[in-house]
PDB file of C-alpha atoms and ligand atoms in Angstrom:
ATOM      1  CA  MET A   1       0.090  31.183 -12.890  1.00  0.00           C
ATOM      2  CA  SER A   2      -1.735  28.593 -14.973  1.00  0.00           C
ATOM      3  CA  VAL A   3      -3.828  27.209 -12.135  1.00  0.00           C
ATOM      4  CA  LYS A   4      -6.377  29.469 -10.462  1.00  0.00           C
ATOM      5  CA  LEU A   5      -8.027  28.758  -7.134  1.00  0.00           C
ATOM      6  CA  THR A   6     -11.203  30.782  -6.582  1.00  0.00           C
ATOM      7  CA  TRP A   7     -14.291  30.451  -4.407  1.00  0.00           C
ATOM      8  CA  GLN A   8     -17.971  30.309  -5.283  1.00  0.00           C
ATOM      9  CA  ASP A   9     -19.945  30.437  -2.066  1.00  0.00           C
ATOM     10  CA  GLU A  10     -18.676  27.538   0.047  1.00  0.00           C
ATOM     11  CA  PHE A  11     -17.054  25.739  -2.911  1.00  0.00           C
ATOM     12  CA  ALA A  12     -13.438  25.862  -4.087  1.00  0.00           C
ATOM     13  CA  VAL A  13     -12.995  26.071  -7.872  1.00  0.00           C
ATOM     14  CA  ILE A  14      -9.676  25.120  -9.484  1.00  0.00           C
ATOM     15  CA  THR A  15      -9.388  26.287 -13.094  1.00  0.00           C
ATOM     16  CA  LEU A  16      -6.623  25.135 -15.426  1.00  0.00           C
ATOM     17  CA  ASP A  17      -5.833  28.399 -17.196  1.00  0.00           C
ATOM     18  CA  ARG A  18      -3.575  27.697 -20.136  1.00  0.00           C
ATOM     19  CA  PRO A  19      -6.047  27.805 -23.024  1.00  0.00           C
ATOM     20  CA  GLN A  20      -3.358  28.472 -25.663  1.00  0.00           C
ATOM     21  CA  ALA A  21      -2.145  24.875 -25.035  1.00  0.00           C
ATOM     22  CA  LEU A  22      -5.665  23.509 -24.390  1.00  0.00           C
ATOM     23  CA  ASN A  23      -4.851  23.534 -20.644  1.00  0.00           C
ATOM     24  CA  ALA A  24      -2.201  20.803 -21.080  1.00  0.00           C
ATOM     25  CA  LEU A  25      -0.451  19.577 -17.926  1.00  0.00           C
ATOM     26  CA  SER A  26       3.098  20.933 -18.104  1.00  0.00           C
ATOM     27  CA  ALA A  27       5.458  20.222 -15.198  1.00  0.00           C
ATOM     28  CA  SER A  28       4.759  23.666 -13.769  1.00  0.00           C
ATOM     29  CA  VAL A  29       0.974  23.191 -14.087  1.00  0.00           C
ATOM     30  CA  LEU A  30       1.304  19.915 -12.143  1.00  0.00           C
ATOM     31  CA  ARG A  31       3.278  21.683  -9.396  1.00  0.00           C
ATOM     32  CA  GLU A  32       0.681  24.467  -9.199  1.00  0.00           C
ATOM     33  CA  LEU A  33      -2.101  21.857  -9.071  1.00  0.00           C
ATOM     34  CA  ALA A  34      -0.373  20.099  -6.164  1.00  0.00           C
ATOM     35  CA  GLN A  35      -0.217  23.395  -4.235  1.00  0.00           C
ATOM     36  CA  ALA A  36      -3.850  24.176  -4.994  1.00  0.00           C
ATOM     37  CA  PHE A  37      -4.999  20.701  -3.827  1.00  0.00           C
ATOM     38  CA  ASP A  38      -3.068  21.160  -0.575  1.00  0.00           C
ATOM     39  CA  GLU A  39      -4.674  24.572  -0.044  1.00  0.00           C
ATOM     40  CA  VAL A  40      -8.140  23.135  -0.622  1.00  0.00           C
ATOM     41  CA  ALA A  41      -7.386  20.159   1.680  1.00  0.00           C
ATOM     42  CA  GLY A  42      -6.618  22.584   4.521  1.00  0.00           C
ATOM     43  CA  SER A  43      -9.626  24.838   3.840  1.00  0.00           C
ATOM     44  CA  ASN A  44     -13.243  24.614   4.934  1.00  0.00           C
ATOM     45  CA  ALA A  45     -14.526  24.104   1.371  1.00  0.00           C
ATOM     46  CA  ARG A  46     -17.604  21.866   1.194  1.00  0.00           C
ATOM     47  CA  ALA A  47     -16.480  20.531  -2.193  1.00  0.00           C
ATOM     48  CA  LEU A  48     -13.942  21.186  -4.940  1.00  0.00           C
ATOM     49  CA  ILE A  49     -14.826  21.784  -8.592  1.00  0.00           C
ATOM     50  CA  VAL A  50     -12.076  21.276 -11.197  1.00  0.00           C
ATOM     51  CA  THR A  51     -12.516  22.810 -14.654  1.00  0.00           C
ATOM     52  CA  GLY A  52     -10.654  24.314 -17.625  1.00  0.00           C
ATOM     53  CA  ALA A  53     -10.493  27.895 -18.895  1.00  0.00           C
ATOM     54  CA  GLY A  54     -12.152  28.684 -22.220  1.00  0.00           C
ATOM     55  CA  VAL A  55     -14.830  26.828 -24.118  1.00  0.00           C
ATOM     56  CA  LYS A  56     -12.606  24.399 -26.007  1.00  0.00           C
ATOM     57  CA  ALA A  57     -10.778  22.235 -23.489  1.00  0.00           C
ATOM     58  CA  PHE A  58     -10.975  20.868 -19.979  1.00  0.00           C
ATOM     59  CA  CYS A  59      -7.420  19.554 -20.436  1.00  0.00           C
ATOM     60  CA  ALA A  60      -5.680  17.977 -23.471  1.00  0.00           C
ATOM     61  CA  GLY A  61      -3.392  15.815 -21.310  1.00  0.00           C
ATOM     62  CA  ALA A  62       0.310  15.835 -20.501  1.00  0.00           C
ATOM     63  CA  ASP A  63       2.260  18.516 -22.325  1.00  0.00           C
ATOM     64  CA  ILE A  64       3.527  16.558 -25.341  1.00  0.00           C
ATOM     65  CA  LYS A  65       6.078  19.272 -26.171  1.00  0.00           C
ATOM     66  CA  GLU A  66       7.776  18.614 -22.805  1.00  0.00           C
ATOM     67  CA  LEU A  67       7.776  14.829 -23.333  1.00  0.00           C
ATOM     68  CA  VAL A  68       9.965  14.918 -26.434  1.00  0.00           C
ATOM     69  CA  GLY A  69      13.610  14.046 -25.714  1.00  0.00           C
ATOM     70  CA  ARG A  70      13.107  13.137 -22.086  1.00  0.00           C
ATOM     71  CA  SER A  71      15.378  10.511 -20.484  1.00  0.00           C
ATOM     72  CA  LEU A  72      13.841   7.310 -19.125  1.00  0.00           C
ATOM     73  CA  SER A  73      14.545   8.331 -15.532  1.00  0.00           C
ATOM     74  CA  GLU A  74      12.918  11.740 -16.127  1.00  0.00           C
ATOM     75  CA  GLN A  75       9.874   9.994 -17.609  1.00  0.00           C
ATOM     76  CA  ARG A  76       9.624   7.581 -14.655  1.00  0.00           C
ATOM     77  CA  ARG A  77       9.866  10.493 -12.228  1.00  0.00           C
ATOM     78  CA  ASP A  78       7.206  12.464 -14.123  1.00  0.00           C
ATOM     79  CA  ALA A  79       4.741   9.545 -14.148  1.00  0.00           C
ATOM     80  CA  ALA A  80       5.239   8.987 -10.402  1.00  0.00           C
ATOM     81  CA  TYR A  81       4.846  12.723  -9.709  1.00  0.00           C
ATOM     82  CA  GLY A  82       1.704  13.075 -11.872  1.00  0.00           C
ATOM     83  CA  GLN A  83       0.193  10.040 -10.115  1.00  0.00           C
ATOM     84  CA  ALA A  84       1.051  11.478  -6.695  1.00  0.00           C
ATOM     85  CA  VAL A  85      -0.525  14.855  -7.551  1.00  0.00           C
ATOM     86  CA  LEU A  86      -3.753  13.189  -8.711  1.00  0.00           C
ATOM     87  CA  ALA A  87      -3.720  10.981  -5.584  1.00  0.00           C
ATOM     88  CA  ARG A  88      -3.921  14.188  -3.496  1.00  0.00           C
ATOM     89  CA  LEU A  89      -7.086  15.095  -5.414  1.00  0.00           C
ATOM     90  CA  ASP A  90      -8.520  11.582  -5.017  1.00  0.00           C
ATOM     91  CA  GLU A  91      -7.918  11.667  -1.257  1.00  0.00           C
ATOM     92  CA  LEU A  92      -9.220  15.152  -0.408  1.00  0.00           C
ATOM     93  CA  PRO A  93     -11.371  15.287   2.717  1.00  0.00           C
ATOM     94  CA  MET A  94     -14.268  16.750   0.702  1.00  0.00           C
ATOM     95  CA  PRO A  95     -15.977  15.534  -2.520  1.00  0.00           C
ATOM     96  CA  SER A  96     -14.642  16.789  -5.859  1.00  0.00           C
ATOM     97  CA  VAL A  97     -16.445  17.292  -9.169  1.00  0.00           C
ATOM     98  CA  ALA A  98     -14.808  17.559 -12.599  1.00  0.00           C
ATOM     99  CA  ALA A  99     -16.715  20.081 -14.729  1.00  0.00           C
ATOM    100  CA  ILE A 100     -15.607  18.813 -18.159  1.00  0.00           C
ATOM    101  CA  ASN A 101     -16.098  21.859 -20.358  1.00  0.00           C
ATOM    102  CA  GLY A 102     -14.536  20.506 -23.577  1.00  0.00           C
ATOM    103  CA  TYR A 103     -11.713  18.132 -24.594  1.00  0.00           C
ATOM    104  CA  ALA A 104     -10.554  15.794 -21.812  1.00  0.00           C
ATOM    105  CA  PHE A 105      -7.774  13.668 -23.272  1.00  0.00           C
ATOM    106  CA  GLY A 106      -4.946  11.617 -21.742  1.00  0.00           C
ATOM    107  CA  GLY A 107      -3.821  13.207 -18.479  1.00  0.00           C
ATOM    108  CA  GLY A 108      -6.880  15.482 -18.701  1.00  0.00           C
ATOM    109  CA  LEU A 109      -9.265  12.540 -18.489  1.00  0.00           C
ATOM    110  CA  GLU A 110      -7.015  11.046 -15.789  1.00  0.00           C
ATOM    111  CA  LEU A 111      -7.455  14.291 -13.823  1.00  0.00           C
ATOM    112  CA  ALA A 112     -11.240  13.948 -14.170  1.00  0.00           C
ATOM    113  CA  LEU A 113     -11.043  10.272 -13.130  1.00  0.00           C
ATOM    114  CA  ALA A 114      -9.338  11.298  -9.868  1.00  0.00           C
ATOM    115  CA  CYS A 115     -12.374  13.457  -9.005  1.00  0.00           C
ATOM    116  CA  THR A 116     -15.258  11.886  -7.078  1.00  0.00           C
ATOM    117  CA  PHE A 117     -17.806  12.958  -9.742  1.00  0.00           C
ATOM    118  CA  ARG A 118     -17.687  13.961 -13.418  1.00  0.00           C
ATOM    119  CA  ILE A 119     -20.149  16.240 -15.232  1.00  0.00           C
ATOM    120  CA  ALA A 120     -19.595  16.978 -18.926  1.00  0.00           C
ATOM    121  CA  VAL A 121     -20.921  19.641 -21.260  1.00  0.00           C
ATOM    122  CA  ALA A 122     -22.940  18.036 -24.085  1.00  0.00           C
ATOM    123  CA  THR A 123     -20.219  18.869 -26.657  1.00  0.00           C
ATOM    124  CA  ALA A 124     -17.318  17.413 -24.598  1.00  0.00           C
ATOM    125  CA  LYS A 125     -14.978  14.864 -26.163  1.00  0.00           C
ATOM    126  CA  MET A 126     -12.998  12.426 -24.057  1.00  0.00           C
ATOM    127  CA  GLY A 127     -10.457   9.655 -24.447  1.00  0.00           C
ATOM    128  CA  LEU A 128      -7.092   8.156 -23.588  1.00  0.00           C
ATOM    129  CA  PRO A 129      -5.275   8.609 -26.939  1.00  0.00           C
ATOM    130  CA  GLU A 130      -1.753   7.815 -25.666  1.00  0.00           C
ATOM    131  CA  ILE A 131      -1.580   4.687 -27.873  1.00  0.00           C
ATOM    132  CA  LYS A 132      -1.586   7.006 -30.921  1.00  0.00           C
ATOM    133  CA  LEU A 133       1.669   8.517 -29.603  1.00  0.00           C
ATOM    134  CA  GLY A 134       3.186   5.054 -29.034  1.00  0.00           C
ATOM    135  CA  LEU A 135       2.588   5.499 -25.305  1.00  0.00           C
ATOM    136  CA  ILE A 136       0.207   4.299 -22.629  1.00  0.00           C
ATOM    137  CA  PRO A 137      -1.520   6.392 -19.926  1.00  0.00           C
ATOM    138  CA  GLY A 138       0.778   7.377 -17.064  1.00  0.00           C
ATOM    139  CA  TYR A 139      -1.259   9.425 -14.583  1.00  0.00           C
ATOM    140  CA  GLY A 140      -3.499   6.594 -13.354  1.00  0.00           C
ATOM    141  CA  GLY A 141      -5.685   5.942 -16.419  1.00  0.00           C
ATOM    142  CA  THR A 142      -4.979   2.205 -16.717  1.00  0.00           C
ATOM    143  CA  GLN A 143      -5.898   1.765 -13.044  1.00  0.00           C
ATOM    144  CA  ARG A 144      -8.814   4.153 -12.450  1.00  0.00           C
ATOM    145  CA  LEU A 145     -10.628   3.713 -15.796  1.00  0.00           C
ATOM    146  CA  PRO A 146     -11.330  -0.058 -15.371  1.00  0.00           C
ATOM    147  CA  ARG A 147     -12.464   0.626 -11.802  1.00  0.00           C
ATOM    148  CA  VAL A 148     -14.972   3.168 -13.145  1.00  0.00           C
ATOM    149  CA  ILE A 149     -16.245   1.532 -16.379  1.00  0.00           C
ATOM    150  CA  GLY A 150     -15.014  -2.093 -16.144  1.00  0.00           C
ATOM    151  CA  GLU A 151     -12.114  -3.948 -17.732  1.00  0.00           C
ATOM    152  CA  ALA A 152     -13.660  -4.689 -21.149  1.00  0.00           C
ATOM    153  CA  ARG A 153     -14.603  -1.074 -21.853  1.00  0.00           C
ATOM    154  CA  ALA A 154     -11.330   0.243 -20.458  1.00  0.00           C
ATOM    155  CA  LEU A 155      -9.344  -2.086 -22.739  1.00  0.00           C
ATOM    156  CA  ASP A 156     -11.432  -0.915 -25.698  1.00  0.00           C
ATOM    157  CA  LEU A 157     -10.816   2.775 -24.954  1.00  0.00           C
ATOM    158  CA  ILE A 158      -7.135   2.498 -24.021  1.00  0.00           C
ATOM    159  CA  MET A 159      -6.125   0.112 -26.848  1.00  0.00           C
ATOM    160  CA  SER A 160      -8.089   1.943 -29.558  1.00  0.00           C
ATOM    161  CA  GLY A 161      -7.368   5.460 -28.305  1.00  0.00           C
ATOM    162  CA  ARG A 162     -10.771   6.390 -29.677  1.00  0.00           C
ATOM    163  CA  THR A 163     -12.739   9.508 -28.768  1.00  0.00           C
ATOM    164  CA  LEU A 164     -16.047   9.349 -26.887  1.00  0.00           C
ATOM    165  CA  ASP A 165     -18.726  11.985 -26.956  1.00  0.00           C
ATOM    166  CA  ALA A 166     -20.590  13.017 -23.813  1.00  0.00           C
ATOM    167  CA  GLU A 167     -23.596  10.843 -24.609  1.00  0.00           C
ATOM    168  CA  GLU A 168     -21.506   7.645 -24.817  1.00  0.00           C
ATOM    169  CA  ALA A 169     -19.531   8.679 -21.722  1.00  0.00           C
ATOM    170  CA  LEU A 170     -22.823   8.970 -19.812  1.00  0.00           C
ATOM    171  CA  ARG A 171     -24.109   5.636 -21.149  1.00  0.00           C
ATOM    172  CA  ILE A 172     -21.015   3.701 -20.035  1.00  0.00           C
ATOM    173  CA  GLY A 173     -20.812   5.468 -16.656  1.00  0.00           C
ATOM    174  CA  LEU A 174     -17.649   7.451 -17.337  1.00  0.00           C
ATOM    175  CA  VAL A 175     -19.497  10.668 -16.464  1.00  0.00           C
ATOM    176  CA  HIS A 176     -22.334  10.979 -13.965  1.00  0.00           C
ATOM    177  CA  ARG A 177     -24.278  13.663 -15.807  1.00  0.00           C
ATOM    178  CA  VAL A 178     -24.347  15.692 -19.016  1.00  0.00           C
ATOM    179  CA  ALA A 179     -25.046  19.408 -18.587  1.00  0.00           C
ATOM    180  CA  GLU A 180     -27.125  21.091 -21.264  1.00  0.00           C
ATOM    181  CA  GLY A 181     -26.073  24.613 -20.253  1.00  0.00           C
ATOM    182  CA  ASP A 182     -23.308  25.976 -18.029  1.00  0.00           C
ATOM    183  CA  VAL A 183     -21.250  22.974 -16.874  1.00  0.00           C
ATOM    184  CA  LEU A 184     -19.661  24.862 -13.954  1.00  0.00           C
ATOM    185  CA  ALA A 185     -23.108  25.810 -12.635  1.00  0.00           C
ATOM    186  CA  ALA A 186     -24.208  22.176 -13.045  1.00  0.00           C
ATOM    187  CA  ALA A 187     -21.137  20.962 -11.112  1.00  0.00           C
ATOM    188  CA  ILE A 188     -21.801  23.423  -8.293  1.00  0.00           C
ATOM    189  CA  SER A 189     -25.429  22.408  -8.135  1.00  0.00           C
ATOM    190  CA  ASN A 190     -24.295  18.761  -7.966  1.00  0.00           C
ATOM    191  CA  ALA A 191     -21.938  19.630  -5.106  1.00  0.00           C
ATOM    192  CA  ARG A 192     -24.629  21.612  -3.286  1.00  0.00           C
ATOM    193  CA  GLN A 193     -26.650  18.448  -2.638  1.00  0.00           C
ATOM    194  CA  PHE A 194     -23.926  17.340  -0.177  1.00  0.00           C
ATOM    195  CA  ASN A 195     -24.360  20.459   1.978  1.00  0.00           C
ATOM    196  CA  ALA A 196     -27.086  18.680   3.911  1.00  0.00           C
ATOM    197  CA  TYR A 197     -24.630  16.013   5.117  1.00  0.00           C
ATOM    198  CA  GLY A 198     -21.514  15.896   7.291  1.00  0.00           C
ATOM    199  CA  LEU A 199     -18.091  15.705   5.621  1.00  0.00           C
ATOM    200  CA  PRO A 200     -16.847  12.772   7.779  1.00  0.00           C
ATOM    201  CA  ALA A 201     -19.720  10.507   6.668  1.00  0.00           C
ATOM    202  CA  LEU A 202     -19.358  11.624   3.033  1.00  0.00           C
ATOM    203  CA  ARG A 203     -15.647  10.839   3.120  1.00  0.00           C
ATOM    204  CA  LEU A 204     -16.083   7.468   4.831  1.00  0.00           C
ATOM    205  CA  ALA A 205     -18.800   6.494   2.315  1.00  0.00           C
ATOM    206  CA  ARG A 206     -16.526   7.440  -0.616  1.00  0.00           C
ATOM    207  CA  ASP A 207     -13.522   5.628   0.870  1.00  0.00           C
ATOM    208  CA  ALA A 208     -15.505   2.445   1.537  1.00  0.00           C
ATOM    209  CA  VAL A 209     -16.843   2.343  -2.041  1.00  0.00           C
ATOM    210  CA  LYS A 210     -13.427   3.137  -3.567  1.00  0.00           C
ATOM    211  CA  ARG A 211     -11.767   0.326  -1.633  1.00  0.00           C
ATOM    212  CA  ALA A 212     -14.414  -2.187  -2.741  1.00  0.00           C
ATOM    213  CA  LEU A 213     -12.565  -2.992  -5.958  1.00  0.00           C
ATOM    214  CA  ASP A 214      -9.134  -3.286  -4.346  1.00  0.00           C
ATOM    215  CA  VAL A 215      -9.795  -6.271  -2.090  1.00  0.00           C
ATOM    216  CA  PRO A 216     -11.736  -9.571  -2.003  1.00  0.00           C
ATOM    217  CA  LEU A 217     -15.358  -9.340  -0.767  1.00  0.00           C
ATOM    218  CA  HIS A 218     -14.649 -10.689   2.744  1.00  0.00           C
ATOM    219  CA  GLU A 219     -11.888  -8.066   3.203  1.00  0.00           C
ATOM    220  CA  GLY A 220     -14.140  -5.346   1.801  1.00  0.00           C
ATOM    221  CA  LEU A 221     -16.877  -6.253   4.266  1.00  0.00           C
ATOM    222  CA  LYS A 222     -14.391  -5.886   7.141  1.00  0.00           C
ATOM    223  CA  ILE A 223     -13.399  -2.445   5.796  1.00  0.00           C
ATOM    224  CA  GLU A 224     -17.076  -1.504   5.607  1.00  0.00           C
ATOM    225  CA  ALA A 225     -17.678  -2.629   9.206  1.00  0.00           C
ATOM    226  CA  ASP A 226     -14.638  -0.594  10.355  1.00  0.00           C
ATOM    227  CA  LEU A 227     -15.640   2.574   8.478  1.00  0.00           C
ATOM    228  CA  ASN A 228     -19.280   2.167   9.512  1.00  0.00           C
ATOM    229  CA  THR A 229     -18.087   2.063  13.144  1.00  0.00           C
ATOM    230  CA  LEU A 230     -15.926   5.148  12.593  1.00  0.00           C
ATOM    231  CA  ALA A 231     -18.991   6.976  11.235  1.00  0.00           C
ATOM    232  CA  PHE A 232     -21.058   5.734  14.180  1.00  0.00           C
ATOM    233  CA  GLN A 233     -18.708   7.337  16.722  1.00  0.00           C
ATOM    234  CA  THR A 234     -18.927  10.840  15.188  1.00  0.00           C
ATOM    235  CA  GLN A 235     -20.999  13.608  16.762  1.00  0.00           C
ATOM    236  CA  ASP A 236     -22.790  13.904  13.426  1.00  0.00           C
ATOM    237  CA  ALA A 237     -24.089  10.335  13.791  1.00  0.00           C
ATOM    238  CA  LEU A 238     -25.377  11.085  17.286  1.00  0.00           C
ATOM    239  CA  GLU A 239     -27.044  14.255  15.973  1.00  0.00           C
ATOM    240  CA  GLY A 240     -28.502  12.471  12.906  1.00  0.00           C
ATOM    241  CA  MET A 241     -30.077   9.677  14.953  1.00  0.00           C
ATOM    242  CA  ASN A 242     -31.331  12.075  17.674  1.00  0.00           C
ATOM    243  CA  ALA A 243     -32.853  14.341  15.021  1.00  0.00           C
ATOM    244  CA  PHE A 244     -34.683  11.350  13.545  1.00  0.00           C
ATOM    245  CA  MET A 245     -36.081  10.385  16.955  1.00  0.00           C
ATOM    246  CA  GLN A 246     -37.135  13.990  17.652  1.00  0.00           C
ATOM    247  CA  LYS A 247     -38.667  14.352  14.160  1.00  0.00           C
ATOM    248  CA  ARG A 248     -36.534  17.358  13.212  1.00  0.00           C
ATOM    249  CA  LYS A 249     -33.838  18.133  10.636  1.00  0.00           C
ATOM    250  CA  PRO A 250     -30.286  17.264  11.779  1.00  0.00           C
ATOM    251  CA  LYS A 251     -27.683  19.999  12.240  1.00  0.00           C
ATOM    252  CA  PHE A 252     -24.373  18.413  11.239  1.00  0.00           C
ATOM    253  CA  THR A 253     -21.103  20.024  12.347  1.00  0.00           C
ATOM    254  CA  ASP A 254     -18.537  17.853  10.532  1.00  0.00           C
ATOM    255  CA  ARG A 255     -17.350  16.305  13.784  1.00  0.00           C
TER     256      ARG A 255
HETATM  257  N1  CAA B 301       0.412  19.114 -25.088  1.00  0.00           N
HETATM  258  C1  CAA B 301       0.945  20.267 -25.536  1.00  0.00           C
HETATM  259  N2  CAA B 301       0.303  21.109 -26.371  1.00  0.00           N
HETATM  260  C2  CAA B 301      -0.940  20.748 -26.760  1.00  0.00           C
HETATM  261  C3  CAA B 301      -1.563  19.566 -26.336  1.00  0.00           C
HETATM  262  C4  CAA B 301      -0.828  18.728 -25.447  1.00  0.00           C
HETATM  263  N3  CAA B 301      -1.348  17.594 -24.949  1.00  0.00           N
HETATM  264  N4  CAA B 301      -2.775  19.479 -26.920  1.00  0.00           N
HETATM  265  C5  CAA B 301      -2.911  20.577 -27.672  1.00  0.00           C
HETATM  266  N5  CAA B 301      -1.805  21.360 -27.585  1.00  0.00           N
HETATM  267  C6  CAA B 301      -1.546  22.622 -28.238  1.00  0.00           C
HETATM  268  C7  CAA B 301      -1.287  22.435 -29.720  1.00  0.00           C
HETATM  269  O1  CAA B 301       0.064  22.050 -29.958  1.00  0.00           O
HETATM  270  C8  CAA B 301      -1.635  23.800 -30.248  1.00  0.00           C
HETATM  271  O2  CAA B 301      -0.556  24.677 -29.986  1.00  0.00           O
HETATM  272  P1  CAA B 301       0.110  25.543 -31.190  1.00  0.00           P
HETATM  273  O3  CAA B 301      -0.999  26.472 -31.597  1.00  0.00           O
HETATM  274  O4  CAA B 301       1.254  26.218 -30.511  1.00  0.00           O
HETATM  275  O5  CAA B 301       0.489  24.580 -32.259  1.00  0.00           O
HETATM  276  C9  CAA B 301      -2.787  24.241 -29.368  1.00  0.00           C
HETATM  277  O6  CAA B 301      -2.702  23.450 -28.198  1.00  0.00           O
HETATM  278  C10 CAA B 301      -4.152  23.985 -30.005  1.00  0.00           C
HETATM  279  O7  CAA B 301      -4.223  22.613 -30.348  1.00  0.00           O
HETATM  280  P2  CAA B 301      -4.674  22.110 -31.804  1.00  0.00           P
HETATM  281  O8  CAA B 301      -4.307  23.105 -32.839  1.00  0.00           O
HETATM  282  O9  CAA B 301      -4.148  20.708 -31.979  1.00  0.00           O
HETATM  283  O10 CAA B 301      -6.259  22.102 -31.615  1.00  0.00           O
HETATM  284  P3  CAA B 301      -7.318  21.213 -32.411  1.00  0.00           P
HETATM  285  O11 CAA B 301      -8.652  21.769 -32.063  1.00  0.00           O
HETATM  286  O12 CAA B 301      -6.955  21.111 -33.839  1.00  0.00           O
HETATM  287  O13 CAA B 301      -7.190  19.729 -31.794  1.00  0.00           O
HETATM  288  C11 CAA B 301      -7.008  18.133 -30.007  1.00  0.00           C
HETATM  289  C12 CAA B 301      -7.538  19.507 -30.465  1.00  0.00           C
HETATM  290  C13 CAA B 301      -7.749  17.015 -30.765  1.00  0.00           C
HETATM  291  C14 CAA B 301      -7.280  18.001 -28.520  1.00  0.00           C
HETATM  292  C15 CAA B 301      -5.483  18.057 -30.322  1.00  0.00           C
HETATM  293  O14 CAA B 301      -4.861  19.221 -29.801  1.00  0.00           O
HETATM  294  C16 CAA B 301      -4.811  16.857 -29.705  1.00  0.00           C
HETATM  295  O15 CAA B 301      -4.935  15.746 -30.212  1.00  0.00           O
HETATM  296  N6  CAA B 301      -4.042  17.085 -28.609  1.00  0.00           N
HETATM  297  C17 CAA B 301      -3.279  16.022 -27.972  1.00  0.00           C
HETATM  298  C18 CAA B 301      -4.181  15.118 -27.148  1.00  0.00           C
HETATM  299  C19 CAA B 301      -3.354  13.981 -26.578  1.00  0.00           C
HETATM  300  O16 CAA B 301      -2.782  13.171 -27.284  1.00  0.00           O
HETATM  301  N7  CAA B 301      -3.307  13.898 -25.237  1.00  0.00           N
HETATM  302  C20 CAA B 301      -2.536  12.892 -24.529  1.00  0.00           C
HETATM  303  C21 CAA B 301      -1.194  13.455 -24.137  1.00  0.00           C
HETATM  304  S1  CAA B 301      -0.113  12.234 -23.471  1.00  0.00           S
HETATM  305  C22 CAA B 301      -0.656  12.003 -21.862  1.00  0.00           C
HETATM  306  O17 CAA B 301      -1.544  12.672 -21.392  1.00  0.00           O
HETATM  307  C23 CAA B 301       0.089  10.934 -21.085  1.00  0.00           C
HETATM  308  C24 CAA B 301      -0.452  10.707 -19.705  1.00  0.00           C
HETATM  309  O18 CAA B 301      -1.134   9.753 -19.454  1.00  0.00           O
HETATM  310  C25 CAA B 301      -0.136  11.618 -18.634  1.00  0.00           C
END
């Protein structure tokens, strides 16, 4: 198995464990990832952390050795499958945090982009270098990167294939935080801040923000009104507002 699902307190941790290939996403790694995401989706984890084994790489992207000699239909199928696997991560009912512990290139950065949050070790290097292989990103990079850092910066990174260090990634908003020490501990501490809140409201907040860039403003405002109303009808909302009135801390139950 090259994908490990473990638990740290109330958090699920998925570790890509193929350090001899810098945790590259082979077809079997993608299948294992899909299974692990499904397991986490059905669990009571408060958040998911995704990271890579070893100190060198988070994930060096699609397995280039498997790409060579592929037919066009195989390539089309692989891109659609990789996108679908990362969509499962993007749509989990709980927040996810990429703990970027080293290189995050190509499909590896695309994996991190499908997480809700990204925290990088200070020595991490990131990029979408597919152009150097005569390719373009295929696991969502051309779509998620501009949504995260804007079109101009995404075009720069994708068309140059250049490598960013953690400091630049933080400056342009590609990562939320740079960890000076243990990046996994930093990711867990980031996830812990959500423990005070209910999962339904966290999910609705994330979904409303993510849909903001997909639709015109007037449509987005309708989506916000709908999701705000969905949040309002939860028991957590009743508890949160009652707790405020009674000057006590709310006890959310994720319902
Ligand atoms: N696929 C398969 N194997 C990979 C790999 C990858 N993406 N990246 C690294 N490896 C393997 C190397 O072949 C090497 O294996 P061997 O010892 O058997 O030769 C091992 O991992 C160690 O790698 P290096 O010796 O190259 O390590 P390095 O420290 O010198 O360089 C690196 C590190 C700069 C990350 C370099 O490995 C590299 O450039 N890797 C490729 C990065 C890349 O282009 N990623 C994009 C892939 S395409 C993609 O992801 C498409 C998509 O959108 C889905």
